[in-house]
mmCIF file of C-alpha atoms and ligand atoms in Angstrom:
data_model
loop_
_atom_site.group_PDB
_atom_site.id
_atom_site.type_symbol
_atom_site.label_atom_id
_atom_site.label_comp_id
_atom_site.label_asym_id
_atom_site.label_seq_id
_atom_site.Cartn_x
_atom_site.Cartn_y
_atom_site.Cartn_z
ATOM 1 C CA UNK A 24 4.102 75.494 85.449
ATOM 2 C CA UNK A 25 5.885 75.681 88.758
ATOM 3 C CA UNK A 26 2.577 75.072 90.507
ATOM 4 C CA UNK A 27 1.551 72.526 87.925
ATOM 5 C CA UNK A 28 4.395 70.118 88.573
ATOM 6 C CA UNK A 29 5.360 71.158 92.079
ATOM 7 C CA UNK A 30 4.545 67.850 93.824
ATOM 8 C CA UNK A 31 5.872 65.675 91.085
ATOM 9 C CA UNK A 32 8.716 63.220 91.383
ATOM 10 C CA UNK A 33 10.519 63.260 88.101
ATOM 11 C CA UNK A 34 13.028 60.983 86.432
ATOM 12 C CA UNK A 35 15.080 61.756 83.362
ATOM 13 C CA UNK A 36 17.540 59.537 81.549
ATOM 14 C CA UNK A 37 20.202 60.864 79.315
ATOM 15 C CA UNK A 38 23.305 59.628 77.576
ATOM 16 C CA UNK A 39 24.919 61.935 75.091
ATOM 17 C CA UNK A 40 24.971 65.622 75.985
ATOM 18 C CA UNK A 41 22.994 68.743 76.426
ATOM 19 C CA UNK A 42 19.289 68.125 75.837
ATOM 20 C CA UNK A 43 18.782 65.688 78.727
ATOM 21 C CA UNK A 44 20.649 67.917 81.167
ATOM 22 C CA UNK A 45 18.566 70.905 80.029
ATOM 23 C CA UNK A 46 15.354 68.916 80.609
ATOM 24 C CA UNK A 47 16.515 67.835 84.077
ATOM 25 C CA UNK A 48 17.478 71.449 84.916
ATOM 26 C CA UNK A 49 14.120 72.785 83.703
ATOM 27 C CA UNK A 50 12.223 70.222 85.810
ATOM 28 C CA UNK A 51 14.243 71.050 88.931
ATOM 29 C CA UNK A 52 13.711 74.774 88.288
ATOM 30 C CA UNK A 53 9.963 74.083 88.085
ATOM 31 C CA UNK A 54 10.050 72.518 91.542
ATOM 32 C CA UNK A 55 10.120 68.781 90.764
ATOM 33 C CA UNK A 56 12.328 66.316 92.655
ATOM 34 C CA UNK A 57 14.585 65.165 89.817
ATOM 35 C CA UNK A 58 16.760 62.077 89.371
ATOM 36 C CA UNK A 59 18.997 62.255 86.299
ATOM 37 C CA UNK A 60 20.417 58.945 85.074
ATOM 38 C CA UNK A 61 23.288 59.809 82.780
ATOM 39 C CA UNK A 62 25.752 58.035 80.549
ATOM 40 C CA UNK A 63 29.390 59.221 80.539
ATOM 41 C CA UNK A 64 29.411 62.976 79.754
ATOM 42 C CA UNK A 65 31.478 65.929 80.909
ATOM 43 C CA UNK A 66 28.574 68.133 81.922
ATOM 44 C CA UNK A 67 27.933 69.653 85.345
ATOM 45 C CA UNK A 68 24.956 68.304 87.281
ATOM 46 C CA UNK A 69 22.197 70.952 87.290
ATOM 47 C CA UNK A 70 21.462 72.491 90.730
ATOM 48 C CA UNK A 71 19.019 70.496 92.826
ATOM 49 C CA UNK A 72 19.256 67.378 90.646
ATOM 50 C CA UNK A 73 20.211 63.958 92.004
ATOM 51 C CA UNK A 74 22.481 62.243 89.450
ATOM 52 C CA UNK A 75 23.200 58.558 88.900
ATOM 53 C CA UNK A 76 26.036 57.794 86.458
ATOM 54 C CA UNK A 77 25.953 54.684 84.283
ATOM 55 C CA UNK A 78 28.101 53.379 81.403
ATOM 56 C CA UNK A 79 26.175 50.868 79.330
ATOM 57 C CA UNK A 80 22.611 50.558 78.071
ATOM 58 C CA UNK A 81 22.170 47.566 80.404
ATOM 59 C CA UNK A 82 23.326 49.675 83.383
ATOM 60 C CA UNK A 83 20.910 52.432 82.380
ATOM 61 C CA UNK A 84 18.049 49.937 82.103
ATOM 62 C CA UNK A 85 18.794 48.589 85.611
ATOM 63 C CA UNK A 86 19.156 52.076 87.156
ATOM 64 C CA UNK A 87 15.940 53.339 85.548
ATOM 65 C CA UNK A 88 13.912 50.276 86.547
ATOM 66 C CA UNK A 89 15.065 50.654 90.136
ATOM 67 C CA UNK A 90 14.382 54.400 90.374
ATOM 68 C CA UNK A 91 11.140 54.489 88.408
ATOM 69 C CA UNK A 92 8.974 52.869 91.091
ATOM 70 C CA UNK A 93 8.748 56.158 92.968
ATOM 71 C CA UNK A 94 8.348 58.363 89.907
ATOM 72 C CA UNK A 95 5.370 60.269 88.486
ATOM 73 C CA UNK A 96 6.968 61.369 85.192
ATOM 74 C CA UNK A 97 9.699 59.599 83.208
ATOM 75 C CA UNK A 98 11.425 61.459 80.349
ATOM 76 C CA UNK A 99 13.725 59.410 78.126
ATOM 77 C CA UNK A 100 16.166 61.698 76.322
ATOM 78 C CA UNK A 101 19.103 59.318 76.036
ATOM 79 C CA UNK A 102 20.176 58.078 72.619
ATOM 80 C CA UNK A 103 20.482 54.538 73.965
ATOM 81 C CA UNK A 104 22.249 52.045 71.695
ATOM 82 C CA UNK A 105 19.718 49.713 70.124
ATOM 83 C CA UNK A 106 22.287 46.876 69.848
ATOM 84 C CA UNK A 107 25.350 45.673 71.745
ATOM 85 C CA UNK A 108 28.116 43.211 70.780
ATOM 86 C CA UNK A 109 27.014 39.626 71.430
ATOM 87 C CA UNK A 110 30.499 38.767 72.721
ATOM 88 C CA UNK A 111 32.447 41.803 73.987
ATOM 89 C CA UNK A 112 36.186 41.405 73.330
ATOM 90 C CA UNK A 113 38.087 41.222 76.632
ATOM 91 C CA UNK A 114 41.212 42.685 74.976
ATOM 92 C CA UNK A 115 42.000 45.004 72.049
ATOM 93 C CA UNK A 116 41.104 43.320 68.737
ATOM 94 C CA UNK A 117 44.268 42.764 66.628
ATOM 95 C CA UNK A 118 44.091 43.694 62.942
ATOM 96 C CA UNK A 119 44.830 40.294 61.490
ATOM 97 C CA UNK A 120 42.266 39.939 58.697
ATOM 98 C CA UNK A 121 41.119 42.428 56.048
ATOM 99 C CA UNK A 122 37.511 42.191 57.200
ATOM 100 C CA UNK A 123 35.855 41.328 60.470
ATOM 101 C CA UNK A 124 32.203 41.122 61.413
ATOM 102 C CA UNK A 125 30.580 41.766 64.712
ATOM 103 C CA UNK A 126 27.489 39.928 65.961
ATOM 104 C CA UNK A 127 25.075 42.356 67.605
ATOM 105 C CA UNK A 128 22.115 41.627 69.838
ATOM 106 C CA UNK A 129 19.201 43.925 70.755
ATOM 107 C CA UNK A 130 19.335 46.005 73.906
ATOM 108 C CA UNK A 131 16.142 46.247 75.955
ATOM 109 C CA UNK A 132 14.045 49.310 75.121
ATOM 110 C CA UNK A 133 14.063 51.225 78.408
ATOM 111 C CA UNK A 134 11.265 53.637 77.517
ATOM 112 C CA UNK A 135 8.929 50.886 76.264
ATOM 113 C CA UNK A 136 9.670 48.801 79.369
ATOM 114 C CA UNK A 137 8.752 51.718 81.667
ATOM 115 C CA UNK A 138 5.576 52.457 79.698
ATOM 116 C CA UNK A 139 4.545 48.792 79.983
ATOM 117 C CA UNK A 140 4.827 48.712 83.802
ATOM 118 C CA UNK A 141 1.471 48.006 85.485
ATOM 119 C CA UNK A 142 1.712 51.274 87.440
ATOM 120 C CA UNK A 143 3.573 53.230 84.769
ATOM 121 C CA UNK A 144 4.422 56.896 85.302
ATOM 122 C CA UNK A 145 3.561 59.498 82.648
ATOM 123 C CA UNK A 146 6.129 58.740 79.947
ATOM 124 C CA UNK A 147 7.724 61.159 77.474
ATOM 125 C CA UNK A 148 10.263 60.014 74.911
ATOM 126 C CA UNK A 149 12.334 61.662 72.219
ATOM 127 C CA UNK A 150 12.515 60.534 68.614
ATOM 128 C CA UNK A 151 15.679 61.278 66.665
ATOM 129 C CA UNK A 152 14.713 61.206 63.005
ATOM 130 C CA UNK A 153 16.490 61.936 59.740
ATOM 131 C CA UNK A 154 13.360 61.711 57.532
ATOM 132 C CA UNK A 155 9.540 61.467 57.717
ATOM 133 C CA UNK A 156 9.647 63.028 61.184
ATOM 134 C CA UNK A 157 5.888 63.258 61.732
ATOM 135 C CA UNK A 158 4.914 59.713 60.721
ATOM 136 C CA UNK A 159 7.973 58.085 62.303
ATOM 137 C CA UNK A 160 7.415 59.916 65.596
ATOM 138 C CA UNK A 161 3.719 59.082 65.740
ATOM 139 C CA UNK A 162 4.471 55.415 64.953
ATOM 140 C CA UNK A 163 7.120 55.414 67.686
ATOM 141 C CA UNK A 164 4.705 56.857 70.262
ATOM 142 C CA UNK A 165 2.174 54.132 69.560
ATOM 143 C CA UNK A 166 4.719 51.296 69.244
ATOM 144 C CA UNK A 167 6.349 52.158 72.576
ATOM 145 C CA UNK A 168 3.001 52.910 74.260
ATOM 146 C CA UNK A 169 4.166 56.277 75.610
ATOM 147 C CA UNK A 170 2.122 59.352 76.495
ATOM 148 C CA UNK A 171 4.244 61.890 74.611
ATOM 149 C CA UNK A 172 6.970 61.926 71.966
ATOM 150 C CA UNK A 173 9.215 64.891 71.164
ATOM 151 C CA UNK A 174 10.561 64.448 67.655
ATOM 152 C CA UNK A 175 13.722 66.162 66.474
ATOM 153 C CA UNK A 176 15.504 66.124 63.180
ATOM 154 C CA UNK A 177 19.095 64.952 63.564
ATOM 155 C CA UNK A 178 21.888 65.124 61.021
ATOM 156 C CA UNK A 179 24.614 67.561 60.044
ATOM 157 C CA UNK A 180 24.641 70.295 62.713
ATOM 158 C CA UNK A 181 21.201 69.344 64.041
ATOM 159 C CA UNK A 182 20.097 67.692 67.284
ATOM 160 C CA UNK A 183 23.221 65.996 68.620
ATOM 161 C CA UNK A 184 25.999 68.079 70.169
ATOM 162 C CA UNK A 185 24.585 71.426 69.106
ATOM 163 C CA UNK A 186 23.460 74.303 71.333
ATOM 164 C CA UNK A 187 20.068 74.575 69.660
ATOM 165 C CA UNK A 188 17.295 72.203 68.768
ATOM 166 C CA UNK A 189 13.683 72.212 67.541
ATOM 167 C CA UNK A 190 10.931 69.781 68.529
ATOM 168 C CA UNK A 191 7.620 68.560 67.141
ATOM 169 C CA UNK A 192 5.767 67.167 70.153
ATOM 170 C CA UNK A 193 2.937 64.622 69.858
ATOM 171 C CA UNK A 194 0.493 63.243 72.415
ATOM 172 C CA UNK A 195 -2.740 61.287 72.043
ATOM 173 C CA UNK A 196 -4.982 64.237 71.315
ATOM 174 C CA UNK A 197 -2.641 66.925 70.087
ATOM 175 C CA UNK A 198 0.662 68.143 68.824
ATOM 176 C CA UNK A 199 2.789 71.271 69.003
ATOM 177 C CA UNK A 200 5.808 72.572 67.133
ATOM 178 C CA UNK A 201 8.504 74.164 69.296
ATOM 179 C CA UNK A 202 10.661 76.142 66.831
ATOM 180 C CA UNK A 203 14.440 76.203 66.882
ATOM 181 C CA UNK A 204 15.923 77.816 69.993
ATOM 182 C CA UNK A 205 18.524 77.127 72.697
ATOM 183 C CA UNK A 206 18.165 73.746 74.412
ATOM 184 C CA UNK A 207 17.573 75.323 77.842
ATOM 185 C CA UNK A 208 14.657 77.436 76.605
ATOM 186 C CA UNK A 209 13.318 74.515 74.584
ATOM 187 C CA UNK A 210 13.471 72.228 77.625
ATOM 188 C CA UNK A 211 11.354 74.730 79.610
ATOM 189 C CA UNK A 212 8.780 74.847 76.806
ATOM 190 C CA UNK A 213 8.687 71.051 76.652
ATOM 191 C CA UNK A 214 8.242 70.875 80.435
ATOM 192 C CA UNK A 215 5.214 73.186 80.128
ATOM 193 C CA UNK A 216 3.632 70.763 77.654
ATOM 194 C CA UNK A 217 4.485 67.754 79.822
ATOM 195 C CA UNK A 218 2.993 69.431 82.905
ATOM 196 C CA UNK A 219 -0.223 70.263 81.003
ATOM 197 C CA UNK A 220 -0.651 66.753 79.614
ATOM 198 C CA UNK A 221 0.353 65.114 82.911
ATOM 199 C CA UNK A 222 -2.374 67.072 84.664
ATOM 200 C CA UNK A 223 -4.926 65.954 82.092
ATOM 201 C CA UNK A 224 -3.844 62.326 82.133
ATOM 202 C CA UNK A 225 -5.020 59.402 84.235
ATOM 203 C CA UNK A 226 -1.571 59.408 85.888
ATOM 204 C CA UNK A 227 -2.537 62.612 87.689
ATOM 205 C CA UNK A 228 -5.589 60.850 89.168
ATOM 206 C CA UNK A 229 -3.231 58.278 90.648
ATOM 207 C CA UNK A 230 -1.145 61.016 92.270
ATOM 208 C CA UNK A 231 -4.229 62.700 93.717
ATOM 209 C CA UNK A 232 -5.511 59.375 95.112
ATOM 210 C CA UNK A 233 -2.083 58.587 96.489
ATOM 211 C CA UNK A 234 -1.856 61.974 98.177
ATOM 212 C CA UNK A 235 -5.403 61.625 99.506
ATOM 213 C CA UNK A 236 -4.525 58.220 100.975
ATOM 214 C CA UNK A 237 -1.318 59.680 102.397
ATOM 215 C CA UNK A 238 -3.079 62.451 104.265
ATOM 216 C CA UNK A 239 -5.973 60.268 105.511
HETATM 217 O O1 PMT B 14 22.441 65.040 73.872
HETATM 218 P P1 PMT B 14 22.449 66.112 72.786
HETATM 219 O O2 PMT B 14 23.775 66.257 72.091
HETATM 220 O O3 PMT B 14 21.884 67.416 73.274
HETATM 221 O O4 PMT B 14 21.429 65.578 71.647
HETATM 222 C C1 PMT B 14 20.036 65.547 71.886
HETATM 223 C C2 PMT B 14 19.382 64.320 71.290
HETATM 224 C C3 PMT B 14 19.385 64.435 69.808
HETATM 225 C C4 PMT B 14 20.144 63.084 71.783
HETATM 226 C C5 PMT B 14 17.914 64.202 71.850
HETATM 227 O O5 PMT B 14 17.205 65.348 71.542
HETATM 228 C C6 PMT B 14 17.214 62.957 71.265
HETATM 229 O O6 PMT B 14 16.629 62.961 70.212
HETATM 230 N N1 PMT B 14 17.258 61.840 72.038
HETATM 231 C C7 PMT B 14 16.664 60.548 71.665
HETATM 232 C C8 PMT B 14 17.512 59.898 70.628
HETATM 233 C C9 PMT B 14 17.031 58.507 70.320
HETATM 234 O O7 PMT B 14 17.595 57.552 70.812
HETATM 235 O O8 PMT B 14 15.958 58.376 69.569
HETATM 236 P P2 PMT B 14 15.377 56.954 69.128
HETATM 237 O O9 PMT B 14 14.387 57.305 68.103
HETATM 238 O O10 PMT B 14 16.460 56.004 68.771
HETATM 239 O O11 PMT B 14 14.676 56.405 70.454
HETATM 240 C C10 PMT B 14 13.338 56.739 70.764
HETATM 241 C C11 PMT B 14 13.142 56.770 72.271
HETATM 242 O O12 PMT B 14 13.400 55.473 72.838
HETATM 243 C C12 PMT B 14 14.040 57.755 73.004
HETATM 244 O O13 PMT B 14 13.267 58.370 74.009
HETATM 245 C C13 PMT B 14 15.126 56.867 73.628
HETATM 246 O O14 PMT B 14 15.592 57.415 74.851
HETATM 247 C C14 PMT B 14 14.356 55.564 73.873
HETATM 248 N N2 PMT B 14 15.185 54.342 73.825
HETATM 249 C C15 PMT B 14 15.854 53.998 72.685
HETATM 250 C C16 PMT B 14 16.593 52.810 72.643
HETATM 251 C C17 PMT B 14 16.642 51.992 73.802
HETATM 252 N N3 PMT B 14 17.340 50.865 73.820
HETATM 253 N N4 PMT B 14 15.973 52.366 74.922
HETATM 254 C C18 PMT B 14 15.251 53.521 74.955
HETATM 255 O O15 PMT B 14 14.651 53.844 75.978
#
């Protein structure tokens, strides 16, 4: 796969922990120029990766939309909050009443927004599911209009904050199960699939045309 994705500019977003960093590391290892947009985590930046730190979902949206224009592949690993408080409290909320309620409003869907761009890169998302993994992941791929979805079961000891993970990866014309293993190894296997499907996709034609124009 090194050859397969050698010329590719690659963007990964990540918020919570290990999986996104492993994907960014695997892409850099494979020879891609990688920008990692990360929420607040205490993880070391993988060698050869350019990192942009953000705090909120809105910050991540802005950073991704700015960086994505020069990107061939976008991988969205971050567990971005779907909602945010409508009115953030400027100070600590005092416990005066027995119950309080919080009004929440939807955050923009970063992955769907990237996939909807007129000149969208190849897009790969993750789907964190607790049930009906296959149907939920396939629905998510279609609803967000993305090229590939890597579904993982999350729950007690699975997915989040663990050293290992397992993926069921779907694209338009195929699927593959990547059985449970360390996140670094799994990220390399996922990158192989992404490189294969990227090469088969119409996005690759754009890169070839672009390169042809470049060298003319
Ligand atoms: O970080 P770790 O501790 O290693 O855990 C790994 C992981 C479980 C976080 C990772 O493998 C994973 O599943 N990440 C995606 C979790 C998630 O947000 O799934 P979702 O089904 O809610 O979102 C689907 C896709 O839309 C994801 O690609 C997500 O990045 C994207 N999304 C979601 C909400 C939003 N506002 N914007 C988005 O782009």
